[in-house]
PDB file of C-alpha atoms in Angstrom:
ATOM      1  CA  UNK A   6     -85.718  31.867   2.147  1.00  0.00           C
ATOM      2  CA  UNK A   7     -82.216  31.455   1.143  1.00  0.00           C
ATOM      3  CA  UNK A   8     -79.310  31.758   3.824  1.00  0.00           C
ATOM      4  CA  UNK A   9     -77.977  34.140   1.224  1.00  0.00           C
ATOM      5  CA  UNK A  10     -81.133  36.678   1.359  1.00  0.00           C
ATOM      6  CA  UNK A  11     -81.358  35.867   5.027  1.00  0.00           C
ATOM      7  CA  UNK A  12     -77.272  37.157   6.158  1.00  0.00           C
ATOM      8  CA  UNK A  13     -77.610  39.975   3.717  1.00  0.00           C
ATOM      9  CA  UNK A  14     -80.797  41.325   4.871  1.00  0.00           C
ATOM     10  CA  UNK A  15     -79.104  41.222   8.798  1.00  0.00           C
ATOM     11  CA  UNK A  16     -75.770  42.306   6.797  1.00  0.00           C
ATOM     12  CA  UNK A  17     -78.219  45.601   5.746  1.00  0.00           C
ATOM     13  CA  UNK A  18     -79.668  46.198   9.107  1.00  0.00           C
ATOM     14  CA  UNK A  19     -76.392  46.183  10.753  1.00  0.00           C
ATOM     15  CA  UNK A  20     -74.719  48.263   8.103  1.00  0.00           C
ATOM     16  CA  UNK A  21     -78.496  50.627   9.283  1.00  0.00           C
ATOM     17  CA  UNK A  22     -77.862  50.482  13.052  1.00  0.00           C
ATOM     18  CA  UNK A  23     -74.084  51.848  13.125  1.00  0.00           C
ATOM     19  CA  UNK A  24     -74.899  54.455  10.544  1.00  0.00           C
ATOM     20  CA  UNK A  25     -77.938  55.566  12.697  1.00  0.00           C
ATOM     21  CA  UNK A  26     -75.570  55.222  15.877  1.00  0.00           C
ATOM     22  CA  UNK A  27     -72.929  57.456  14.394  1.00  0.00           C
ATOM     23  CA  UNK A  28     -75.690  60.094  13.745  1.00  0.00           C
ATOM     24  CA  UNK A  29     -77.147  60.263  16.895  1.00  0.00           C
ATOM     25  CA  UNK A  30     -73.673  60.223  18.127  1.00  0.00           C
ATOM     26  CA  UNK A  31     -72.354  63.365  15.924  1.00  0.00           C
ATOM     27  CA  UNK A  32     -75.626  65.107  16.530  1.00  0.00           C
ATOM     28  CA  UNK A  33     -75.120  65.276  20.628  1.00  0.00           C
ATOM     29  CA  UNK A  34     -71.299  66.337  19.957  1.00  0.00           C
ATOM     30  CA  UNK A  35     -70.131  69.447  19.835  1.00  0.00           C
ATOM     31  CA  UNK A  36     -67.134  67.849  17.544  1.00  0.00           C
ATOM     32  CA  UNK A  37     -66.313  65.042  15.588  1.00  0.00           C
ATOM     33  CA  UNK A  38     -64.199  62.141  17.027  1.00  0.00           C
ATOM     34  CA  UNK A  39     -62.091  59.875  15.194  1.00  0.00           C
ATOM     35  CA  UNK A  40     -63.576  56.464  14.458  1.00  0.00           C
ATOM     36  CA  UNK A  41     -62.837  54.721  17.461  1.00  0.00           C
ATOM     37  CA  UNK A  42     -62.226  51.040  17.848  1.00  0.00           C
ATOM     38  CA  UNK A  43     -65.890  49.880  18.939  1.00  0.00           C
ATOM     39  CA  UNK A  44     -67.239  51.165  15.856  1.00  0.00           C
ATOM     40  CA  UNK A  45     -64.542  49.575  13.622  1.00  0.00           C
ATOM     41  CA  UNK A  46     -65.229  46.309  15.434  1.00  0.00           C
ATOM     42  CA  UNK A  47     -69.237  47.037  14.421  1.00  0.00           C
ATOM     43  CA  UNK A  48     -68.175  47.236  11.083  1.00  0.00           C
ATOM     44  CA  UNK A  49     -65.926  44.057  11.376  1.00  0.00           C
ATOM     45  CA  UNK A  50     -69.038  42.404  12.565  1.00  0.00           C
ATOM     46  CA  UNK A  51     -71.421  43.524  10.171  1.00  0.00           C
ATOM     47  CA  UNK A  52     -68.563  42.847   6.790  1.00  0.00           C
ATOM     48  CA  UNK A  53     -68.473  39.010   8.573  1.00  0.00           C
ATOM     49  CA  UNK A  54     -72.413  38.492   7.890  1.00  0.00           C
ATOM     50  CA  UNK A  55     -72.037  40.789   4.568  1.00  0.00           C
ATOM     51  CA  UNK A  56     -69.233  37.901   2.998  1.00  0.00           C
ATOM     52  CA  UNK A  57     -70.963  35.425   4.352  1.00  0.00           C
ATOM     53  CA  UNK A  58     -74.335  36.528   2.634  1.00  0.00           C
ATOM     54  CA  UNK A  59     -71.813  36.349  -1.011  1.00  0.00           C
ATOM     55  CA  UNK A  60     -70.778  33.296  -0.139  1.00  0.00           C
ATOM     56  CA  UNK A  61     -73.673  31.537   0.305  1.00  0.00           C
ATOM     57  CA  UNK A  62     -75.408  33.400  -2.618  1.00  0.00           C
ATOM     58  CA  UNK A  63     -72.271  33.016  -4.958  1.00  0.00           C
ATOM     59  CA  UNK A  64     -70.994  29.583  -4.371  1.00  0.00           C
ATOM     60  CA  UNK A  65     -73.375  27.843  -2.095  1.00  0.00           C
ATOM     61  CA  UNK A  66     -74.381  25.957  -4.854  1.00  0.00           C
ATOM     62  CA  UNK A  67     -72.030  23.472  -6.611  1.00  0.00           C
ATOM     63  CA  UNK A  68     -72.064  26.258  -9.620  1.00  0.00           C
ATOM     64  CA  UNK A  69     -70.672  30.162  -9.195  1.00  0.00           C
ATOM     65  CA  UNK A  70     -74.200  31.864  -9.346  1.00  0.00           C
ATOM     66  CA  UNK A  71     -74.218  35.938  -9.888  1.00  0.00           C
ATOM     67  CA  UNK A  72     -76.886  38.694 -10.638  1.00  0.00           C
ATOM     68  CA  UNK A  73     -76.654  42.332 -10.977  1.00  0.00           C
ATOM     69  CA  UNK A  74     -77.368  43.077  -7.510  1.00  0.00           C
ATOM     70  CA  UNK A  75     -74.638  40.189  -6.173  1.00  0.00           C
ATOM     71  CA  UNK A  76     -72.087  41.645  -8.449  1.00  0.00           C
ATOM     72  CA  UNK A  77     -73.608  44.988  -6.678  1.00  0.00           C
ATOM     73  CA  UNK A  78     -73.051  43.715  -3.542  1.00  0.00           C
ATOM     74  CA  UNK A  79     -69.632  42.076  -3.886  1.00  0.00           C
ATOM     75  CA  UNK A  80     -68.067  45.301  -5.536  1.00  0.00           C
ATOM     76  CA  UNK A  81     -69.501  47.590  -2.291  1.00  0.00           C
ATOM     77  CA  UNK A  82     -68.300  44.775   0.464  1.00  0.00           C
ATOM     78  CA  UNK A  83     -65.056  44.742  -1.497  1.00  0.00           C
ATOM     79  CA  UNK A  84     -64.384  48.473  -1.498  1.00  0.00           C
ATOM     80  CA  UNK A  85     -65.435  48.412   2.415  1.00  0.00           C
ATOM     81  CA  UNK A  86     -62.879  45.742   3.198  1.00  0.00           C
ATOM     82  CA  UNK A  87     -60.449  47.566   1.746  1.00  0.00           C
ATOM     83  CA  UNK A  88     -61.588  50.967   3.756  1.00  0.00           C
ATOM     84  CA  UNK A  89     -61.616  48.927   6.937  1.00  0.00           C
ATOM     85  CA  UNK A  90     -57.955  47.697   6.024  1.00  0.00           C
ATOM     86  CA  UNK A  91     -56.547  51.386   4.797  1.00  0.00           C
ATOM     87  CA  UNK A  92     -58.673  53.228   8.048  1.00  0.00           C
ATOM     88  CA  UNK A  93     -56.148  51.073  10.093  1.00  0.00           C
ATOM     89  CA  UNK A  94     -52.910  52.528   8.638  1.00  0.00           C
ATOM     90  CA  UNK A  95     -54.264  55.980   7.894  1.00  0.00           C
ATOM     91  CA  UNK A  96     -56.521  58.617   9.557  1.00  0.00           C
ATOM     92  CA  UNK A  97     -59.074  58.244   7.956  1.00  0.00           C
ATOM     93  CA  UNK A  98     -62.324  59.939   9.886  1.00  0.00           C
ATOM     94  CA  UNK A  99     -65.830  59.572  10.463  1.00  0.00           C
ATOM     95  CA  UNK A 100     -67.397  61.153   6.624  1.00  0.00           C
ATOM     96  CA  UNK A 101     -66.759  58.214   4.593  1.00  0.00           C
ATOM     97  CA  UNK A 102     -68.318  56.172   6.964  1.00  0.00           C
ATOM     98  CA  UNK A 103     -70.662  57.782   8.039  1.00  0.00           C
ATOM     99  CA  UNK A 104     -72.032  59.838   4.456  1.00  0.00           C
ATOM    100  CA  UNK A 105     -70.787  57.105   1.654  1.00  0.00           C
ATOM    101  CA  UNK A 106     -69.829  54.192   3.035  1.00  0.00           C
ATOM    102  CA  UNK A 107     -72.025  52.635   5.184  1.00  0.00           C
ATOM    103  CA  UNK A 108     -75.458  53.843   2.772  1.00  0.00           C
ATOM    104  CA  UNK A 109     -73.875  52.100  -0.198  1.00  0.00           C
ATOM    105  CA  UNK A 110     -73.317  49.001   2.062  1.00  0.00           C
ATOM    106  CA  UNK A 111     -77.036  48.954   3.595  1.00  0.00           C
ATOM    107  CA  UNK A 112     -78.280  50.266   0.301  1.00  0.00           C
ATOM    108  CA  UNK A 113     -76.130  46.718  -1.917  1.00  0.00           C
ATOM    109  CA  UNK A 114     -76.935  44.648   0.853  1.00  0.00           C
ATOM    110  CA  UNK A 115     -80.607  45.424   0.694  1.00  0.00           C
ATOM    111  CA  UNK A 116     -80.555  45.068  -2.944  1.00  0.00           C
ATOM    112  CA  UNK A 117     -78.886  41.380  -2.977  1.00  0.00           C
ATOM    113  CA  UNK A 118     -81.583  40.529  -0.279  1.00  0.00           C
ATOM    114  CA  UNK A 119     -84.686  41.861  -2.628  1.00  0.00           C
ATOM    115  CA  UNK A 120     -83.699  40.535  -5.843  1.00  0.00           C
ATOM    116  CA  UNK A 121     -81.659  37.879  -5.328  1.00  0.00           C
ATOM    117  CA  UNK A 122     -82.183  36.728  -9.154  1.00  0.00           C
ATOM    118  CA  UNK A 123     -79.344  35.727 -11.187  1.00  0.00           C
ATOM    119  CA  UNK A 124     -77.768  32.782 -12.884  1.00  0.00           C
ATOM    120  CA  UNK A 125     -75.289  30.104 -13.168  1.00  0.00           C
ATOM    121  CA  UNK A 126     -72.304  31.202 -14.584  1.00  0.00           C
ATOM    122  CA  UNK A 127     -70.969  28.340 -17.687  1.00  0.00           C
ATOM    123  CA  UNK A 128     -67.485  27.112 -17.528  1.00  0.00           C
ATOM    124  CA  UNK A 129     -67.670  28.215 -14.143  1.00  0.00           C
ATOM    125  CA  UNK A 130     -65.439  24.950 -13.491  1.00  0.00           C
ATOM    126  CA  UNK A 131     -62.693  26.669 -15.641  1.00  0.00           C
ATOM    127  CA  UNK A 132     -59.606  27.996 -13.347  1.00  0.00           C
ATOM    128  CA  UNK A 133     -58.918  31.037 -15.642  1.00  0.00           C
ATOM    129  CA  UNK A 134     -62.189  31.681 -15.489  1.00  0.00           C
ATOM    130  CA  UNK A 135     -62.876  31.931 -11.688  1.00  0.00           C
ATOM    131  CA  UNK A 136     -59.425  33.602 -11.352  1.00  0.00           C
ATOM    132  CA  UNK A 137     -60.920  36.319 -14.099  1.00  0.00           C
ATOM    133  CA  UNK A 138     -64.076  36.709 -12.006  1.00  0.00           C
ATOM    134  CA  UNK A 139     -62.198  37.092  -8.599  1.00  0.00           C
ATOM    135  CA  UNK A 140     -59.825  39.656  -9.646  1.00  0.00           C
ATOM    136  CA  UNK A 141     -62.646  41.349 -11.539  1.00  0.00           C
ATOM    137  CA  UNK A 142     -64.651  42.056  -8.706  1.00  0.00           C
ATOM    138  CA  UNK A 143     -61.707  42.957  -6.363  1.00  0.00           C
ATOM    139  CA  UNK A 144     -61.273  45.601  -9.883  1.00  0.00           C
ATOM    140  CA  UNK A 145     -65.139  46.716  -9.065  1.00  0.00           C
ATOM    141  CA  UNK A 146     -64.721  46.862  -5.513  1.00  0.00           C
ATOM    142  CA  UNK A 147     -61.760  49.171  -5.213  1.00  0.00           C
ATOM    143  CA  UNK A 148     -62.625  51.532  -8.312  1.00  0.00           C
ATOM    144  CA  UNK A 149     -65.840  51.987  -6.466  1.00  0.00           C
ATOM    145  CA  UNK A 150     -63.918  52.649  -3.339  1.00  0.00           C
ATOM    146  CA  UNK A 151     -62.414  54.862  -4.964  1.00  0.00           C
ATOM    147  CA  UNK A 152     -65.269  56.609  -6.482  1.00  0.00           C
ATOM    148  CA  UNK A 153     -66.976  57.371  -3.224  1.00  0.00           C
ATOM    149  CA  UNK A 154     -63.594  58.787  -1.652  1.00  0.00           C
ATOM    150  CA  UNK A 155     -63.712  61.148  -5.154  1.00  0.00           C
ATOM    151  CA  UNK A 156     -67.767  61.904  -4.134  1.00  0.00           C
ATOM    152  CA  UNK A 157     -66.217  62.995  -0.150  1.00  0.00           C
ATOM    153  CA  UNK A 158     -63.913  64.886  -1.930  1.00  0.00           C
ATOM    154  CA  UNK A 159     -65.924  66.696  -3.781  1.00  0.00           C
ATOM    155  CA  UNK A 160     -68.334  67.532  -0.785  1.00  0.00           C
ATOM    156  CA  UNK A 161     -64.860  68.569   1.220  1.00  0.00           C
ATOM    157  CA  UNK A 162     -64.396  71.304  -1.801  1.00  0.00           C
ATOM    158  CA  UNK A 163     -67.208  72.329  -2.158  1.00  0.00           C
ATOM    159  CA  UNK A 164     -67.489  73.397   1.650  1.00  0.00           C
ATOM    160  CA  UNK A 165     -64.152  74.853   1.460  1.00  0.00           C
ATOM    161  CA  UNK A 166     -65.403  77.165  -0.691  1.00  0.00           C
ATOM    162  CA  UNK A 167     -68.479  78.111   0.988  1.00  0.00           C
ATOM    163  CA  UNK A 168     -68.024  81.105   3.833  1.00  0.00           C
ATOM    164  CA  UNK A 169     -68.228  79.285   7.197  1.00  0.00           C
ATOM    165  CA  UNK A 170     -70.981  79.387   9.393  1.00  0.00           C
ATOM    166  CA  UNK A 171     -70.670  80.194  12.746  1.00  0.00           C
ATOM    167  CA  UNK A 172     -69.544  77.578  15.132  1.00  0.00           C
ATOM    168  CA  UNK A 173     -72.975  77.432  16.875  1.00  0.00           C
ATOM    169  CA  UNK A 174     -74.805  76.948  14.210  1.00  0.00           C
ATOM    170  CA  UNK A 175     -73.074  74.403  11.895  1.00  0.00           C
ATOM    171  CA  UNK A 176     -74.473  71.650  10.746  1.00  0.00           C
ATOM    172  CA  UNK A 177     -73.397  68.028  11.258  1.00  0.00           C
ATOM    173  CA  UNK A 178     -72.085  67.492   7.585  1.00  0.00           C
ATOM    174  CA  UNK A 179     -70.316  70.533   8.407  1.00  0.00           C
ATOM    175  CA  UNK A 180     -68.563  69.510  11.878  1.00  0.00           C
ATOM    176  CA  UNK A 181     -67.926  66.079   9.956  1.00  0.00           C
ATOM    177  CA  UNK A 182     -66.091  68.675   6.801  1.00  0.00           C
ATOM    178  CA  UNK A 183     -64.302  70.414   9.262  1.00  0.00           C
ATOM    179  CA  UNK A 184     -62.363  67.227  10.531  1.00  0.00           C
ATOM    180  CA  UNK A 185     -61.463  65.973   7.785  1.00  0.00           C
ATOM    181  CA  UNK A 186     -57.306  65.575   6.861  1.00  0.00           C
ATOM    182  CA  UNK A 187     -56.442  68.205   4.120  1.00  0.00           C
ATOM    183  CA  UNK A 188     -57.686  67.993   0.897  1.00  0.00           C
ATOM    184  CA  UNK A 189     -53.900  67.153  -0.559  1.00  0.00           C
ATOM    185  CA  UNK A 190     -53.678  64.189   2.018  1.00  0.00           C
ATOM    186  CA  UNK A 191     -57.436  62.884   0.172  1.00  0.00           C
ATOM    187  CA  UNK A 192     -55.576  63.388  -2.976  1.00  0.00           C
ATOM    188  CA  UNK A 193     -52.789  61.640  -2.235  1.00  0.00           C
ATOM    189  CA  UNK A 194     -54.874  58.354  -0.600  1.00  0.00           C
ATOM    190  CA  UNK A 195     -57.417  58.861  -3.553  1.00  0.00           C
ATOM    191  CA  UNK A 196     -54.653  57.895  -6.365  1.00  0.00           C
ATOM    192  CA  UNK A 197     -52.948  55.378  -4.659  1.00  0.00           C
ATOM    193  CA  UNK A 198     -56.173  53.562  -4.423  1.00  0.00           C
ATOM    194  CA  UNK A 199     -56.788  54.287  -8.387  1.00  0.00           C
ATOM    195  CA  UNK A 200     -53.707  53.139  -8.899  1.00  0.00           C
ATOM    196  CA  UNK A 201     -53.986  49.891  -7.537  1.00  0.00           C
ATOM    197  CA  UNK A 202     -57.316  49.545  -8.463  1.00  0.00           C
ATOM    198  CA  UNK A 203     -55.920  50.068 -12.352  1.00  0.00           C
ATOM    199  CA  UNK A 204     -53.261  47.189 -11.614  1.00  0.00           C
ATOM    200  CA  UNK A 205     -56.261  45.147 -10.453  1.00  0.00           C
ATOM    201  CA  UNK A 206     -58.601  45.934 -13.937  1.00  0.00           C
ATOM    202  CA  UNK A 207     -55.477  45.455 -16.084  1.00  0.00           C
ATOM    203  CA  UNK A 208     -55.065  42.172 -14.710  1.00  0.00           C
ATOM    204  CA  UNK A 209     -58.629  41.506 -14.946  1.00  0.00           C
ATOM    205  CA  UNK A 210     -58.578  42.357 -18.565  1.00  0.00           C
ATOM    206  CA  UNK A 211     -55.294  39.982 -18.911  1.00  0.00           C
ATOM    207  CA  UNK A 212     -57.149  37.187 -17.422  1.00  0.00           C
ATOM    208  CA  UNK A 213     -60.235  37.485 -18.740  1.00  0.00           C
ATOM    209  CA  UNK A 214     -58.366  37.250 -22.611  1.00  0.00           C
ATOM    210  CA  UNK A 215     -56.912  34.595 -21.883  1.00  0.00           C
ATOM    211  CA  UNK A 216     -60.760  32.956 -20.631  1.00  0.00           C
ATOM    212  CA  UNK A 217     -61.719  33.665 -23.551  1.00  0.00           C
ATOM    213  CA  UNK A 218     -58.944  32.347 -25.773  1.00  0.00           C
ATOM    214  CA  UNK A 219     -59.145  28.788 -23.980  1.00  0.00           C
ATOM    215  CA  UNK A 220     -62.924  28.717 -23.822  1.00  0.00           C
ATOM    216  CA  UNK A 221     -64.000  30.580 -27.267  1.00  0.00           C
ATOM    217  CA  UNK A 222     -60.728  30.853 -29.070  1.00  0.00           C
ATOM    218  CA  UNK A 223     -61.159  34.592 -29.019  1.00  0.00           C
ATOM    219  CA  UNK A 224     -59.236  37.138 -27.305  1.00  0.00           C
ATOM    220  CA  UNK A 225     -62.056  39.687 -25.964  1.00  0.00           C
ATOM    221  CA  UNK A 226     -65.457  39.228 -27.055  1.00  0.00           C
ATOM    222  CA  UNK A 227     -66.950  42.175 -28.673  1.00  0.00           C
ATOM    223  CA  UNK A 228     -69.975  42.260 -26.165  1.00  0.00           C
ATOM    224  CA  UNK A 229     -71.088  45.752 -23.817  1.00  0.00           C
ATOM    225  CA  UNK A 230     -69.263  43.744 -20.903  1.00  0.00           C
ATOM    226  CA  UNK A 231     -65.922  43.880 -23.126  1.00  0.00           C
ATOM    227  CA  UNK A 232     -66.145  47.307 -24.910  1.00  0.00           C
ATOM    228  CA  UNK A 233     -67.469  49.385 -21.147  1.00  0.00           C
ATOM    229  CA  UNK A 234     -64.910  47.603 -19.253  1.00  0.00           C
ATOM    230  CA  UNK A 235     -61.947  48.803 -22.109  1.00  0.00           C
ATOM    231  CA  UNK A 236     -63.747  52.283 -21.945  1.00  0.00           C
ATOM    232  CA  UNK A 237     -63.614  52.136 -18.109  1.00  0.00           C
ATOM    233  CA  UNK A 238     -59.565  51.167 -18.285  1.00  0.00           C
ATOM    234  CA  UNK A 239     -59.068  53.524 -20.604  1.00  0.00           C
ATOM    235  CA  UNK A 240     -60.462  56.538 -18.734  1.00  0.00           C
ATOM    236  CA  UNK A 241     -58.333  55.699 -15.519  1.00  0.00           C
ATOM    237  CA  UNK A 242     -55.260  55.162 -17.510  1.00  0.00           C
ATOM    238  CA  UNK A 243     -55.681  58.591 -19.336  1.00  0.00           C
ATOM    239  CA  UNK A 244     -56.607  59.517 -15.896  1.00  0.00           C
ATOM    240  CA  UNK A 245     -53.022  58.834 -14.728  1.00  0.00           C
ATOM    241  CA  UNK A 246     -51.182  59.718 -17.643  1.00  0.00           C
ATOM    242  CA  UNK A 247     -52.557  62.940 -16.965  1.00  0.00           C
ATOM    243  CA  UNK A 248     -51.747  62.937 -13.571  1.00  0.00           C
ATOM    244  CA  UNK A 249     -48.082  62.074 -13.996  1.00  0.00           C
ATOM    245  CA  UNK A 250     -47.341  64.270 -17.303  1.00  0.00           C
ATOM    246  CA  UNK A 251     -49.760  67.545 -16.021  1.00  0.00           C
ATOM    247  CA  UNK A 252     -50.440  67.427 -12.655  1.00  0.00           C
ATOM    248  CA  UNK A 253     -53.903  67.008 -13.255  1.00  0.00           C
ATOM    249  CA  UNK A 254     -55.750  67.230  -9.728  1.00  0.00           C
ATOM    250  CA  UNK A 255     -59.022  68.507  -7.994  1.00  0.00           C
ATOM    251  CA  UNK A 256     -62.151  68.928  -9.597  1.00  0.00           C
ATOM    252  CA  UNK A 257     -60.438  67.157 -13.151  1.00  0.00           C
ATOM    253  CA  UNK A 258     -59.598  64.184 -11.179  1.00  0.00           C
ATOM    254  CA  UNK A 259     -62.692  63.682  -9.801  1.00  0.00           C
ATOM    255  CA  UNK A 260     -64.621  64.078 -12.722  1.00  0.00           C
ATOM    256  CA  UNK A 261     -62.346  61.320 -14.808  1.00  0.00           C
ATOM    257  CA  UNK A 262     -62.603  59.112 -11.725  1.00  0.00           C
ATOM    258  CA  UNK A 263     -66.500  58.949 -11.431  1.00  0.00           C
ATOM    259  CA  UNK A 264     -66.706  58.823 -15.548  1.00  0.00           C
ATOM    260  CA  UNK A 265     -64.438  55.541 -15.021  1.00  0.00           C
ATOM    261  CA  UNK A 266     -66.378  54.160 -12.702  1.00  0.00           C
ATOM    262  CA  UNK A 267     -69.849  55.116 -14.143  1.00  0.00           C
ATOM    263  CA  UNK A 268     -68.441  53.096 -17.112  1.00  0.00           C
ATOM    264  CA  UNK A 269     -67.477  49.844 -14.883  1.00  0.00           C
ATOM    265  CA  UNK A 270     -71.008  49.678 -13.506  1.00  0.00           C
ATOM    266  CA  UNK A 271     -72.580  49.589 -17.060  1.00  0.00           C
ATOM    267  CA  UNK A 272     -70.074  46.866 -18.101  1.00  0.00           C
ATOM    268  CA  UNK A 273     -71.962  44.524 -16.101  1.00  0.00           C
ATOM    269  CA  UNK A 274     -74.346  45.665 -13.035  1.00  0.00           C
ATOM    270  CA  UNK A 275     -76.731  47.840 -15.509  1.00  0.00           C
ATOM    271  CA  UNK A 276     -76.793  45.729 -18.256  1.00  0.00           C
ATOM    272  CA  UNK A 277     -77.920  42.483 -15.904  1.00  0.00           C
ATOM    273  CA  UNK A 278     -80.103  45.463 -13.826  1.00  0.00           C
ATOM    274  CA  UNK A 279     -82.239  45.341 -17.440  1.00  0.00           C
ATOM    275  CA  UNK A 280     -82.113  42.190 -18.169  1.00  0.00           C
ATOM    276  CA  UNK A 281     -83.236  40.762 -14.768  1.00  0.00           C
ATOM    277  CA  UNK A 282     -85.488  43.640 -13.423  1.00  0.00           C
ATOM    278  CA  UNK A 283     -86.965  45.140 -16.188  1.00  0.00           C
ATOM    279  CA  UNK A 284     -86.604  42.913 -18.872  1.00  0.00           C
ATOM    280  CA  UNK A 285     -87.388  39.423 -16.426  1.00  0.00           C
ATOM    281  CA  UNK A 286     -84.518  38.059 -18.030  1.00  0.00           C
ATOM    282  CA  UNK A 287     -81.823  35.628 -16.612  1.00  0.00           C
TER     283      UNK A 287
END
């Protein structure tokens, strides 16, 4: 067993134990706290054994190696670095933790651990190229950050439009609803992360042209990767044209936002996801 399978199967169970912690936690309160600072700590711990489960999967060989599920895996420990990092400057509560977050990290984690397959990537020796692939997974891991703050947000309006239960007998999801900053202030943290996270896939895009050009003497190749990744920068740039020239918000937003990111996960996770799981193909 690889050191790779073995930190991101303990990566999983500690992503498991907090999750399970914070439920038993929320389910004996009568309200929700604030993350507090042991629990960020926990999740410091358990992002430690997550990177170092990519690193020795990724490059503990003398070759960059990557599979569906890595690429999986880096794009989720990505987006919850940079959750960790924003919870610390903005107040930022227990749901996406709790609901999103740390199920998608268990769930990835899990995933790299069962099927580690994969394969070397060629030319992985060229700078461009490992510059392309670094800034294209920091690309995956904040649009999908981003993606399961437009999911919360969703759940947040859709129980602001539901009459409220009384206090007694609300549910947990409910309590955790009820604590959350105003939907305006979600807004307003969910497009400065697309934003950035646009910057990031432009420059992916840039980089990964100019891969191409020095190893293939193309600029893009016309492959799913190229044409779902164009398709996935195109939706967040209309996206944010619409935002800045109509105000487009709410329920628009978040459908334009998950389309985007449904259409960054094909460019690469679901097409290896065939090749290597149901197809038994490197």
């Amino acid at each position: 067993m690889s050191l790779g399978i073995v930190f991101h199967t303990a990566a999983a169970l500690a992503y498991a134990v907090l999750g399970g912690s914070l439920w038993i936690r929320l389910a004996g309160a009568g309200e929700v706290e604030q993350t507090g600072k042991i629990a960020r700590l926990c999740l410091l711990g358990a992002l430690v054994l997550h990177g170092i489960g990519l690193q020795q999967s990724m490059l503990g060989a003398p070759h960059l190696f990557i599979g569906w599920a890595l690429a999986l895996s880096a794009a989720i420990w990505l987006g919850m670095v940079v959750f960790w990092l924003e919870s610390l400057l903005v107040r930022i509560d227990g749901l996406q933790l709790l609901l999103l977050l740390l199920p998608a990290a268990t769930l990835a984690s899990g995933l790299a651990a069962l099927f580690p397959q994969g394969q070397f990537v060629p030319h992985a020796d060229n700078a461009w190229l490992r510059v392309h692939l670094l800034i294209a997974l920091a690309a995956y891991g904040l649009i999908t950050i981003a993606a399961l703050h437009a999911m919360m947000m969703a759940l947040l309006d859709r129980h602001l439009h539901r009459p409220l239960d009384a206090p007694a007998e609300r549910s947990i999801i409910g309590r955790v609803l009820d604590s959350q900053p105003p939907l305006l202030v979600q807004e307003q943290l969910l497009f400065r992360i697309i934003w950035i996270g646009f910057v990031v896939l432009t420059l992916a895009v840039g980089s990964g042209s100019i891969a191409s050009m020095k190893l293939t003497g193309q600029i893009l190749p016309f492959d799913h990767k190229t044409v779902f990744t164009l398709l996935s920068w195109l939706t967040f740039g209309v996206l944010l044209a619409g935002r800045h020239i109509w105000g487009w918000r709410g329920r628009v937003a978040l459908r334009w936002t998950l389309t985007g990111f449904g259409f960054l996960i094909l460019a690469y996770t679901g097409s290896r996801f065939v090749l290597e799981v149901i197809l038994h193909r490197g």
